[in-house]
Coordinates of C-alpha atoms in Angstrom, one line a residue:
Chain A
M1 CA 212.5 8.5 67.9
T2 CA 214.9 11.4 68.1
V3 CA 214.2 14.7 66.3
H4 CA 216.8 13.6 63.8
S5 CA 215.0 10.4 63.0
F6 CA 211.7 12.2 62.9
Q7 CA 213.2 14.4 60.2
E8 CA 214.5 11.4 58.3
H9 CA 211.2 9.7 58.4
F10 CA 209.5 12.9 57.1
D11 CA 212.0 13.4 54.4
A12 CA 211.6 9.8 53.3
K13 CA 207.8 10.3 53.0
I14 CA 208.3 13.4 50.9
D15 CA 210.7 11.6 48.7
N16 CA 208.4 8.6 48.3
E17 CA 205.4 10.8 47.6
V18 CA 203.6 9.7 50.7
M19 CA 201.2 12.4 51.9
I20 CA 201.8 14.1 55.2
E21 CA 198.8 14.0 57.5
P22 CA 197.8 16.2 60.4
R23 CA 199.0 13.9 63.1
D24 CA 202.4 13.2 61.5
W25 CA 205.5 14.9 62.7
M26 CA 206.5 17.7 60.5
P27 CA 209.3 20.4 60.6
D28 CA 208.1 23.7 62.1
D29 CA 208.9 25.6 59.0
Y30 CA 206.9 23.2 56.8
R31 CA 203.9 23.8 59.1
K32 CA 204.5 27.6 59.0
T33 CA 204.8 27.6 55.3
L34 CA 201.6 25.6 54.8
I35 CA 199.7 27.8 57.3
R36 CA 200.9 30.9 55.4
Q37 CA 200.0 29.5 52.0
I38 CA 196.7 27.9 52.8
S39 CA 195.4 30.8 54.8
Q40 CA 196.5 33.2 52.1
H41 CA 194.6 31.0 49.6
A42 CA 191.5 30.9 51.9
H43 CA 191.6 34.7 52.3
S44 CA 191.9 35.1 48.5
E45 CA 188.7 33.2 48.1
I46 CA 186.8 35.3 50.6
V47 CA 188.1 38.7 49.5
G48 CA 187.7 37.5 45.9
M49 CA 183.9 37.3 46.5
L50 CA 183.8 41.1 46.7
P51 CA 184.9 42.3 43.2
E52 CA 182.5 39.8 41.6
G53 CA 179.8 40.2 44.2
N54 CA 179.9 43.8 43.0
W55 CA 178.0 42.8 39.9
I56 CA 175.4 40.4 41.3
T57 CA 172.8 43.0 41.6
R58 CA 173.5 44.4 38.1
A59 CA 174.0 41.2 36.1
P60 CA 172.5 41.8 32.6
S61 CA 170.2 38.7 32.5
L62 CA 168.6 36.4 35.0
R63 CA 170.7 33.5 33.8
R64 CA 173.9 35.4 34.2
K65 CA 172.8 36.6 37.6
A66 CA 172.1 33.0 38.7
V67 CA 175.4 31.7 37.4
L68 CA 177.3 34.6 39.0
L69 CA 175.6 34.0 42.4
A70 CA 176.4 30.3 42.2
K71 CA 180.0 31.1 41.4
V72 CA 180.5 33.6 44.2
Q73 CA 178.9 31.1 46.5
D74 CA 181.4 28.5 45.4
E75 CA 184.2 30.9 46.3
G76 CA 182.8 31.0 49.8
G77 CA 182.7 27.2 49.8
H78 CA 186.4 27.1 48.7
G79 CA 187.3 29.5 51.5
L80 CA 185.5 27.1 53.9
Y81 CA 187.4 24.0 52.8
L82 CA 190.7 25.9 52.9
Y83 CA 190.2 27.4 56.3
S84 CA 189.3 23.8 57.5
A85 CA 192.5 22.5 55.9
A86 CA 194.6 25.2 57.6
E87 CA 192.9 24.4 61.0
T88 CA 194.3 20.9 60.9
L89 CA 197.7 22.6 61.3
G90 CA 196.8 24.1 64.6
I91 CA 195.5 27.5 63.9
T92 CA 191.9 28.6 64.3
R93 CA 189.7 30.4 61.8
D94 CA 189.3 33.4 64.1
E95 CA 193.1 33.7 64.3
M96 CA 193.4 33.6 60.6
Y97 CA 190.6 36.2 60.2
D98 CA 192.5 38.4 62.7
Q99 CA 195.7 38.1 60.6
L100 CA 193.7 39.1 57.5
H101 CA 192.0 42.1 59.3
T102 CA 195.3 43.4 60.8
G103 CA 197.1 43.1 57.5
K104 CA 199.5 40.4 58.8
A105 CA 198.2 37.8 56.3
K106 CA 198.0 38.6 52.6
Y107 CA 195.6 37.6 49.9
S108 CA 195.9 37.5 46.1
S109 CA 196.7 41.1 44.9
I110 CA 194.5 40.7 41.9
F111 CA 191.4 41.3 44.0
N112 CA 192.6 44.8 44.7
Y113 CA 191.7 45.8 41.2
P114 CA 188.2 47.2 40.5
T115 CA 185.4 45.6 38.5
L116 CA 184.2 48.5 36.4
T117 CA 182.0 46.9 33.7
W118 CA 180.1 43.7 33.2
A119 CA 183.0 42.5 31.0
D120 CA 185.2 42.4 34.1
I121 CA 183.1 39.5 35.4
G122 CA 184.0 37.7 32.2
A123 CA 187.7 38.7 32.4
I124 CA 187.9 37.5 36.0
G125 CA 186.5 34.1 35.2
W126 CA 188.6 33.7 32.1
L127 CA 191.9 35.2 33.2
V128 CA 192.0 35.2 37.0
D129 CA 190.3 31.8 37.5
G130 CA 192.3 30.5 34.5
A131 CA 195.6 31.6 36.2
A132 CA 194.3 30.2 39.5
I133 CA 193.7 26.8 37.9
M134 CA 197.3 26.8 36.5
N135 CA 198.5 27.4 40.0
Q136 CA 196.1 25.1 41.7
V137 CA 196.0 21.9 39.6
P138 CA 199.5 20.9 40.8
L139 CA 198.4 21.6 44.3
C140 CA 196.0 18.6 44.1
R141 CA 199.2 16.6 44.4
T142 CA 200.8 18.8 47.1
S143 CA 202.5 16.9 49.9
Y144 CA 200.1 17.9 52.7
G145 CA 197.0 15.6 52.6
P146 CA 194.2 17.9 53.8
Y147 CA 195.4 20.7 51.4
A148 CA 195.6 18.3 48.4
R149 CA 192.2 16.9 49.1
A150 CA 190.7 20.4 49.5
M151 CA 192.3 21.4 46.2
V152 CA 190.7 18.5 44.3
R153 CA 187.3 19.9 45.1
V154 CA 188.3 23.5 44.5
C155 CA 189.8 22.7 41.0
K156 CA 186.6 20.9 39.8
E157 CA 184.6 24.0 40.4
E158 CA 187.2 26.4 39.2
S159 CA 187.3 24.9 35.7
F160 CA 183.5 25.5 35.5
H161 CA 184.2 29.1 36.6
Q162 CA 186.8 29.6 33.9
R163 CA 184.5 28.3 31.2
Q164 CA 181.7 30.6 32.3
G165 CA 184.1 33.6 32.2
F166 CA 185.3 32.7 28.8
E167 CA 181.8 32.3 27.6
I168 CA 180.9 35.8 28.8
M169 CA 183.9 37.2 27.0
M170 CA 183.1 35.2 23.8
T171 CA 179.4 36.5 23.9
L172 CA 180.7 40.1 24.2
A173 CA 183.4 39.6 21.6
N174 CA 180.7 38.3 19.1
G175 CA 178.3 41.1 20.1
T176 CA 177.8 44.7 19.1
D177 CA 180.7 47.2 18.8
V178 CA 180.1 48.5 22.3
Q179 CA 180.2 45.0 23.7
K180 CA 183.5 44.3 21.9
K181 CA 184.9 47.5 23.3
M182 CA 183.8 46.4 26.7
A183 CA 185.5 43.0 26.3
Q184 CA 188.8 44.5 25.0
D185 CA 188.8 47.2 27.7
A186 CA 188.5 44.4 30.4
L187 CA 191.3 42.4 28.8
N188 CA 193.5 45.4 28.7
R189 CA 193.0 46.1 32.4
W190 CA 193.1 42.5 33.6
W191 CA 195.9 41.0 31.5
W192 CA 199.0 42.2 33.3
P193 CA 197.6 41.8 36.8
S194 CA 196.7 38.2 35.8
I195 CA 200.3 37.6 34.6
M196 CA 201.5 38.9 38.0
M197 CA 199.3 36.4 39.9
F198 CA 202.0 33.8 39.4
G199 CA 204.2 35.8 41.7
P200 CA 207.7 37.2 41.3
N201 CA 210.3 35.7 38.9
D202 CA 211.9 32.6 40.2
A203 CA 215.1 34.5 40.9
D204 CA 213.2 36.8 43.2
S205 CA 211.0 34.3 44.9
P206 CA 212.4 33.5 48.3
H207 CA 210.2 30.6 49.2
T208 CA 210.2 28.6 45.9
A209 CA 213.2 26.4 46.4
Q210 CA 212.2 25.2 49.8
S211 CA 208.6 24.7 48.8
M212 CA 209.7 22.7 45.8
R213 CA 211.9 20.5 48.0
W214 CA 208.9 19.9 50.3
R215 CA 206.7 19.2 47.3
I216 CA 204.3 21.8 48.4
K217 CA 205.0 23.5 45.0
R218 CA 205.4 21.4 41.9
F219 CA 206.3 24.0 39.3
T220 CA 208.0 27.4 39.6
N221 CA 206.3 30.7 39.2
D222 CA 207.9 31.3 35.8
E223 CA 207.0 27.9 34.5
L224 CA 203.3 28.3 35.4
R225 CA 203.2 31.9 34.0
Q226 CA 204.6 30.7 30.7
K227 CA 202.1 27.9 30.5
F228 CA 199.2 30.3 31.2
I229 CA 200.4 32.8 28.6
D230 CA 200.8 30.1 25.9
V231 CA 197.2 28.9 26.5
T232 CA 195.5 32.2 27.0
V233 CA 197.0 34.0 24.0
E234 CA 195.5 31.4 21.7
Q235 CA 192.1 31.7 23.4
A236 CA 192.2 35.5 23.0
R237 CA 192.9 35.1 19.3
L238 CA 190.1 32.6 19.0
I239 CA 187.5 35.2 20.0
G240 CA 189.2 38.1 18.2
L241 CA 190.6 40.1 21.2
T242 CA 194.1 41.6 21.3
V243 CA 196.4 40.8 24.2
P244 CA 197.8 44.2 25.4
D245 CA 201.5 43.3 25.0
P246 CA 203.3 44.6 21.9
D247 CA 206.3 42.3 22.6
L248 CA 204.2 39.1 22.5
K249 CA 205.7 36.8 19.8
W250 CA 205.8 33.1 19.2
N251 CA 209.3 31.7 19.7
E252 CA 209.7 28.7 17.5
E253 CA 212.9 27.6 19.2
R254 CA 211.6 27.7 22.7
G255 CA 208.1 26.5 21.7
H256 CA 206.6 29.3 23.8
Y257 CA 205.4 32.8 23.5
D258 CA 208.0 35.5 24.4
F259 CA 206.4 38.4 26.3
G260 CA 207.2 41.9 27.3
P261 CA 208.6 43.1 30.7
I262 CA 206.3 42.9 33.7
N263 CA 205.9 46.0 35.8
W264 CA 207.1 44.6 39.1
D265 CA 207.0 48.0 40.7
E266 CA 203.2 48.0 40.3
F267 CA 203.1 44.5 41.7
W268 CA 205.0 45.3 44.8
N269 CA 203.2 48.5 45.3
V270 CA 199.8 46.7 45.3
V271 CA 201.2 44.0 47.6
K272 CA 202.2 46.8 50.0
G273 CA 198.7 48.1 50.1
N274 CA 198.7 50.8 47.5
G275 CA 196.4 49.2 44.9
P276 CA 193.2 50.8 43.7
C277 CA 190.9 48.9 46.1
N278 CA 193.1 47.5 48.9
K279 CA 191.5 49.7 51.5
E280 CA 187.9 49.0 50.2
R281 CA 188.4 45.3 50.2
L282 CA 189.8 45.1 53.6
D283 CA 187.3 47.5 55.0
A284 CA 184.5 45.5 53.6
R285 CA 185.8 42.3 55.2
K286 CA 186.3 44.0 58.5
K287 CA 182.8 45.6 58.4
A288 CA 181.2 42.2 57.7
W289 CA 183.1 40.7 60.6
E290 CA 182.4 43.6 63.1
D291 CA 178.8 44.0 62.1
G292 CA 178.4 40.2 62.5
A293 CA 179.8 40.1 66.0
W294 CA 176.4 40.3 67.7
V295 CA 175.0 37.6 65.5
R296 CA 177.8 35.2 66.3
D297 CA 177.4 36.1 70.0
A298 CA 173.7 35.3 69.9
A299 CA 174.3 32.0 68.1
L300 CA 176.8 31.0 70.7
A301 CA 174.6 32.1 73.6
H302 CA 171.6 30.3 72.2
S303 CA 173.5 27.0 71.7
E304 CA 174.8 27.2 75.3
K305 CA 171.3 27.9 76.7
R306 CA 170.1 24.8 74.7
K307 CA 172.8 22.7 76.1
A308 CA 172.2 23.8 79.7
R309 CA 168.5 23.1 79.3
K310 CA 169.1 19.7 78.0
E311 CA 171.5 18.8 80.8
N312 CA 169.1 20.2 83.3
K313 CA 166.4 18.0 81.9
E314 CA 168.6 14.9 82.0
V315 CA 169.5 15.6 85.6
K316 CA 165.8 15.9 86.5
E317 CA 165.1 12.7 84.7
V318 CA 167.8 10.8 86.5
K319 CA 166.6 12.2 89.9
A320 CA 163.0 11.2 89.1
A321 CA 164.1 7.7 88.2
Chain B
M1 CA 144.8 38.2 31.6
N2 CA 144.2 37.6 35.3
Q3 CA 146.2 34.4 35.1
L4 CA 149.2 36.4 33.7
L5 CA 148.8 39.0 36.4
Y6 CA 148.5 36.3 39.0
T7 CA 151.7 34.7 37.8
L8 CA 153.5 38.0 37.8
Q9 CA 152.5 38.6 41.5
I10 CA 154.2 35.4 42.5
A11 CA 157.2 36.0 40.2
D12 CA 157.8 39.6 41.3
N13 CA 157.9 38.5 44.9
A14 CA 160.5 35.9 44.2
L15 CA 162.6 38.2 42.1
I16 CA 162.6 41.1 44.4
I17 CA 163.2 39.2 47.7
G18 CA 165.9 37.2 45.9
H19 CA 167.6 40.4 44.8
R20 CA 167.5 41.8 48.3
I21 CA 168.9 38.7 49.8
S22 CA 171.7 38.5 47.1
E23 CA 173.0 41.9 48.5
W24 CA 174.3 39.9 51.4
C25 CA 176.6 37.7 49.3
G26 CA 180.2 38.2 50.5
H27 CA 179.1 40.3 53.5
G28 CA 177.5 37.7 55.9
P29 CA 178.2 37.5 59.6
I30 CA 179.4 33.9 59.4
L31 CA 181.0 32.3 56.3
E32 CA 178.6 29.3 56.5
Q33 CA 175.6 31.6 56.7
D34 CA 176.9 33.7 53.9
I35 CA 176.8 30.6 51.7
A36 CA 173.4 29.5 53.1
I37 CA 171.7 32.9 52.4
T38 CA 173.2 33.1 49.0
N39 CA 171.8 29.7 48.3
T40 CA 168.3 30.9 49.3
S41 CA 168.7 33.9 47.0
L42 CA 169.5 31.5 44.1
D43 CA 166.3 29.5 44.9
H44 CA 164.2 32.6 44.8
L45 CA 165.8 33.6 41.5
G46 CA 165.2 30.2 40.1
Q47 CA 161.5 30.3 41.0
A48 CA 161.2 33.8 39.5
R49 CA 162.7 32.6 36.2
S50 CA 160.3 29.6 35.9
L51 CA 157.4 31.9 36.7
Y52 CA 158.5 34.7 34.2
Q53 CA 158.9 32.1 31.5
H54 CA 155.3 31.0 32.1
A55 CA 154.1 34.6 32.2
A56 CA 156.0 35.4 29.0
D57 CA 154.3 32.5 27.2
M58 CA 150.9 33.9 28.3
F59 CA 151.8 37.4 27.3
N60 CA 153.0 36.4 23.9
A61 CA 149.7 34.7 23.2
L62 CA 147.7 38.0 23.9
S63 CA 146.3 40.2 21.1
A64 CA 148.3 43.2 20.1
E65 CA 145.8 45.5 21.7
Q66 CA 145.9 43.6 25.0
K67 CA 149.7 43.7 24.9
N68 CA 149.9 47.4 24.4
A69 CA 147.6 48.1 27.3
L70 CA 149.4 46.0 29.8
F71 CA 152.8 47.5 30.5
T72 CA 153.9 51.1 30.4
S73 CA 157.6 51.2 29.9
T74 CA 158.9 52.6 26.6
A75 CA 161.4 49.9 26.3
L76 CA 158.8 47.2 26.5
Q77 CA 156.4 49.1 24.2
N78 CA 159.1 49.3 21.5
K79 CA 159.5 45.6 21.6
I80 CA 155.8 45.0 21.4
N81 CA 155.4 47.4 18.6
K82 CA 158.1 45.7 16.6
G83 CA 156.0 42.5 17.0
E84 CA 158.7 40.7 18.9
N85 CA 158.0 38.1 21.5
I86 CA 159.1 38.8 25.1
D87 CA 161.0 36.5 27.5
E88 CA 161.9 36.2 31.2
D89 CA 164.5 39.0 31.0
D90 CA 162.1 41.5 29.4
L91 CA 159.7 41.0 32.2
A92 CA 162.4 41.4 34.9
Y93 CA 164.4 44.2 33.3
L94 CA 162.1 46.2 31.1
R95 CA 159.1 46.9 33.3
D96 CA 159.0 50.0 35.5
S97 CA 158.1 49.9 39.1
W98 CA 154.4 50.8 38.5
D99 CA 154.1 47.5 36.7
F100 CA 155.6 45.4 39.5
R101 CA 153.2 43.4 41.7
N102 CA 155.4 42.2 44.6
V103 CA 154.3 42.8 48.2
L104 CA 156.0 45.8 49.8
L105 CA 157.7 43.5 52.4
T106 CA 160.0 42.0 49.8
E107 CA 161.4 45.3 48.6
Q108 CA 162.3 46.6 52.2
P109 CA 166.0 47.0 52.7
N110 CA 168.2 44.4 54.4
K111 CA 169.2 46.8 57.1
D112 CA 170.9 44.2 59.3
W113 CA 170.8 40.5 60.0
A114 CA 167.8 40.8 62.3
Y115 CA 165.6 42.7 59.8
T116 CA 166.7 40.3 57.0
I117 CA 165.7 37.3 59.1
V118 CA 162.4 38.7 60.0
R119 CA 161.5 39.6 56.4
S120 CA 162.5 36.2 55.3
F121 CA 160.6 34.5 58.1
F122 CA 157.3 36.2 57.4
Y123 CA 157.7 35.6 53.7
D124 CA 158.9 32.0 54.0
A125 CA 156.0 31.1 56.2
F126 CA 153.6 32.7 53.7
N127 CA 155.3 31.0 50.8
F128 CA 155.2 27.6 52.5
Y129 CA 151.4 27.6 52.8
F130 CA 151.0 29.4 49.5
Y131 CA 153.0 26.9 47.5
T132 CA 151.5 23.9 49.4
E133 CA 148.0 25.0 48.1
L134 CA 149.3 26.1 44.7
Q135 CA 150.3 22.5 44.0
K136 CA 146.6 21.8 43.4
S137 CA 146.3 24.6 40.8
K138 CA 144.4 23.8 37.6
D139 CA 147.3 25.6 35.8
S140 CA 149.6 22.6 35.5
V141 CA 152.7 24.8 35.0
L142 CA 152.0 26.7 38.2
A143 CA 151.3 23.4 40.0
A144 CA 154.6 22.0 38.9
I145 CA 156.5 25.1 39.9
A146 CA 154.8 25.0 43.3
E147 CA 155.8 21.4 43.8
K148 CA 159.4 22.0 42.9
S149 CA 159.6 25.3 44.9
L150 CA 158.0 23.8 48.0
K151 CA 161.0 21.6 48.7
E152 CA 163.2 24.8 48.7
V153 CA 160.7 26.8 50.7
T154 CA 160.4 24.2 53.3
Y155 CA 164.2 24.5 53.9
H156 CA 164.0 28.4 53.8
L157 CA 161.3 28.3 56.5
R158 CA 163.3 26.0 58.7
W159 CA 166.4 28.2 58.3
S160 CA 164.7 31.5 59.0
S161 CA 162.6 30.0 61.9
E162 CA 165.8 28.7 63.5
W163 CA 167.4 32.2 63.2
M164 CA 164.3 33.8 64.7
I165 CA 164.7 31.5 67.7
R166 CA 168.4 31.9 67.9
L167 CA 168.3 35.7 67.9
G168 CA 165.2 36.0 70.1
D169 CA 166.6 33.5 72.7
G170 CA 170.2 34.5 72.3
T171 CA 171.7 37.6 74.0
D172 CA 170.0 40.7 75.3
E173 CA 171.3 42.6 72.3
S174 CA 170.1 40.1 69.7
K175 CA 166.7 40.0 71.4
E176 CA 166.3 43.7 71.3
R177 CA 167.3 43.9 67.6
I178 CA 165.1 41.1 66.4
Q179 CA 162.1 42.4 68.5
E180 CA 162.6 45.8 66.9
A181 CA 162.7 44.2 63.4
V182 CA 159.5 42.3 64.2
D183 CA 157.8 45.5 65.4
N184 CA 158.8 47.4 62.3
R185 CA 158.2 44.7 59.6
W186 CA 154.9 43.4 61.0
A187 CA 153.0 46.2 59.3
Y188 CA 154.0 44.7 55.9
T189 CA 152.5 41.3 56.4
G190 CA 148.8 42.2 56.0
E191 CA 149.3 42.6 52.3
F192 CA 150.0 38.8 51.8
F193 CA 146.3 38.1 52.5
E194 CA 144.7 41.0 50.6
A195 CA 143.0 39.6 47.6
T196 CA 143.5 41.5 44.3
E197 CA 141.1 41.1 41.4
A198 CA 143.5 38.5 40.0
D199 CA 143.6 36.6 43.3
K200 CA 139.8 36.5 43.4
A201 CA 139.4 35.5 39.7
M202 CA 142.1 32.8 40.0
L203 CA 140.6 31.4 43.2
A204 CA 137.2 31.1 41.4
E205 CA 138.7 29.2 38.5
G206 CA 140.6 26.8 40.7
I207 CA 144.0 28.1 39.6
G208 CA 144.8 30.3 42.6
V209 CA 145.1 29.9 46.3
D210 CA 142.5 30.8 49.0
L211 CA 144.4 33.5 50.9
A212 CA 141.9 33.6 53.7
G213 CA 142.4 29.8 54.2
I214 CA 146.1 30.0 54.5
K215 CA 146.0 33.1 56.7
T216 CA 145.0 31.1 59.8
K217 CA 147.8 28.5 59.3
W218 CA 150.3 31.3 58.7
M219 CA 149.3 33.1 61.9
E220 CA 149.6 29.8 63.9
R221 CA 153.0 29.2 62.6
V222 CA 154.2 32.7 63.2
N223 CA 152.9 32.6 66.8
A224 CA 154.5 29.3 67.5
V225 CA 157.9 30.4 66.3
L226 CA 157.6 33.8 68.1
E227 CA 156.7 32.0 71.3
E228 CA 159.7 29.8 71.1
A229 CA 161.9 32.8 70.3
T230 CA 160.4 34.6 73.3
L231 CA 159.2 37.4 71.1
T232 CA 155.9 39.3 70.8
L233 CA 153.9 40.9 68.1
P234 CA 153.3 44.6 68.3
A235 CA 149.9 45.9 69.5
N236 CA 149.4 48.1 66.5
N237 CA 147.8 46.1 63.8
W238 CA 147.7 48.8 61.1
M239 CA 149.0 47.4 57.8
H240 CA 150.6 48.9 54.7
S241 CA 149.3 47.9 51.3
G242 CA 149.7 48.7 47.7
G243 CA 152.5 46.5 46.3
K244 CA 150.2 44.0 44.8
E245 CA 148.3 46.8 43.1
C246 CA 151.6 48.3 41.7
R247 CA 151.9 51.1 44.3
H248 CA 155.3 50.7 45.8
S249 CA 157.5 52.2 48.5
E250 CA 160.4 54.4 47.5
N251 CA 162.7 51.4 47.8
L252 CA 161.6 49.6 44.6
G253 CA 162.7 52.3 42.2
F254 CA 166.3 52.0 43.5
V255 CA 166.2 48.2 43.4
L256 CA 165.2 48.4 39.7
A257 CA 167.5 51.2 38.8
E258 CA 170.4 49.0 39.9
M259 CA 169.0 45.7 38.6
Q260 CA 167.9 47.0 35.2
F261 CA 170.9 49.2 34.5
M262 CA 172.6 47.0 31.9
Q263 CA 169.5 46.2 29.9
R264 CA 168.4 49.8 29.9
A265 CA 171.8 51.3 29.1
Y266 CA 172.7 48.8 26.4
P267 CA 169.3 47.7 25.0
D268 CA 168.7 44.8 22.6
M269 CA 171.9 42.9 23.1
E270 CA 172.7 39.3 23.9
W271 CA 174.6 38.8 27.1

């Protein structure tokens, strides 16, 4: 087949909703886009362990501590599936880590915000995981097979995370005055960054059109953002919390909530590295990696010694026979 | 009363080592191992919860006078004076360090992967033989917890033994680090086998474990793994003690300050 017919074959698969698999021919840009998106997603899971991990040792009850530990552990597992999915595209996990550590690869900016009170753990589960689910459910049908299959597993666990986050918020909102204050304060700080998680407006999103064509993305940033707002505003009302947006208003005609302007200067500033915790998060990842170097070296050296001993033994056995 | 104190000894070990191990979550040297060690932490925490629930039931059945004499913290005293029952969280979050009965080894800092592995290995090997015997306890709740926990502990011991061997028989650097950790943590292992009054009473009643009996097995297992790991035990056999009698190292106060912060700062709330 010529490159031209490879391309036609690929396009036909996309158009007919046939998944692309690792050994299939794919355009270079499709591969690059996927590597960028999947590795960014994997990095987000791993960096996302940090703000929540921050409260594991201070969780207010043994049950909450156990649930939080299990949740953060799940995020690690998601990172693992996603790194594996990206590896099928011809990049190694070490290369991806290197891109993260050198700042070449990005991760979700939301994790550059601090977790200041216990209520932030509720807000992250409810809002951040809630927004992630909106983004991720359509990815279960994304055109690249290994990514779609990884996302099916991820989404199952994320919906449990979202529920536990909402349950923390509900408990606080039904609690004492100070607990209500804690919950409202967390919502005030996490609302806008969560809304920004869907990325720039469609008009300013350079990759959207191509990604939609390739069926990597199924909905635009603005469509998903609107869906999230519509659902979440109702949930906030249900537990008696106020969404910090004075312009928020139900629009009968559109059948959606109208909302106030998003501070995109803040968004781009955090993306560029100037958020409250950008440096801490990256430093923590780099420290874990660097401090772990001798451990990884030892594991490798030991497995090579084992292999050599086994081969040696086999050679001796053959000679003896 | 001894049965309650005995249960707390076991529960406090599980809580405190689980807490220490949980400090690794998100910071492990290898993603797969980050997940594995967090899982271990969850197992310890689960064991602690079952044991505290059992201890709380025993506590709630005591007379008012006995209750008042047992724990010193004002937070817990207030609860007792109001006539309220206590639960697993009260035992974890409202006791002060002088009422904790964990062995000193469990509260020692993680330091690095080598120190963490050595602490886990010594403890997992103890736990393995301890829970094996505790399955025969006349206290059916303890016996059931032991049976369930043993499955987890068997895996913990395999995991930490493998890491002992990997680090001991890995690179020069890893060997040096793990040997140093063995040398420094060894002095915290004698306490496992020191029998408190509760240990002695529970052994006599067929509820507790014969510590002298499991010491030999523990020593054999430790020696076997160290040999495969090409490591040695230090010549100095002096041992720390005190944890089981509520005299702790400076570390425990900081562990509790962090762990108990929410319950102490915002008392009497549902979370």
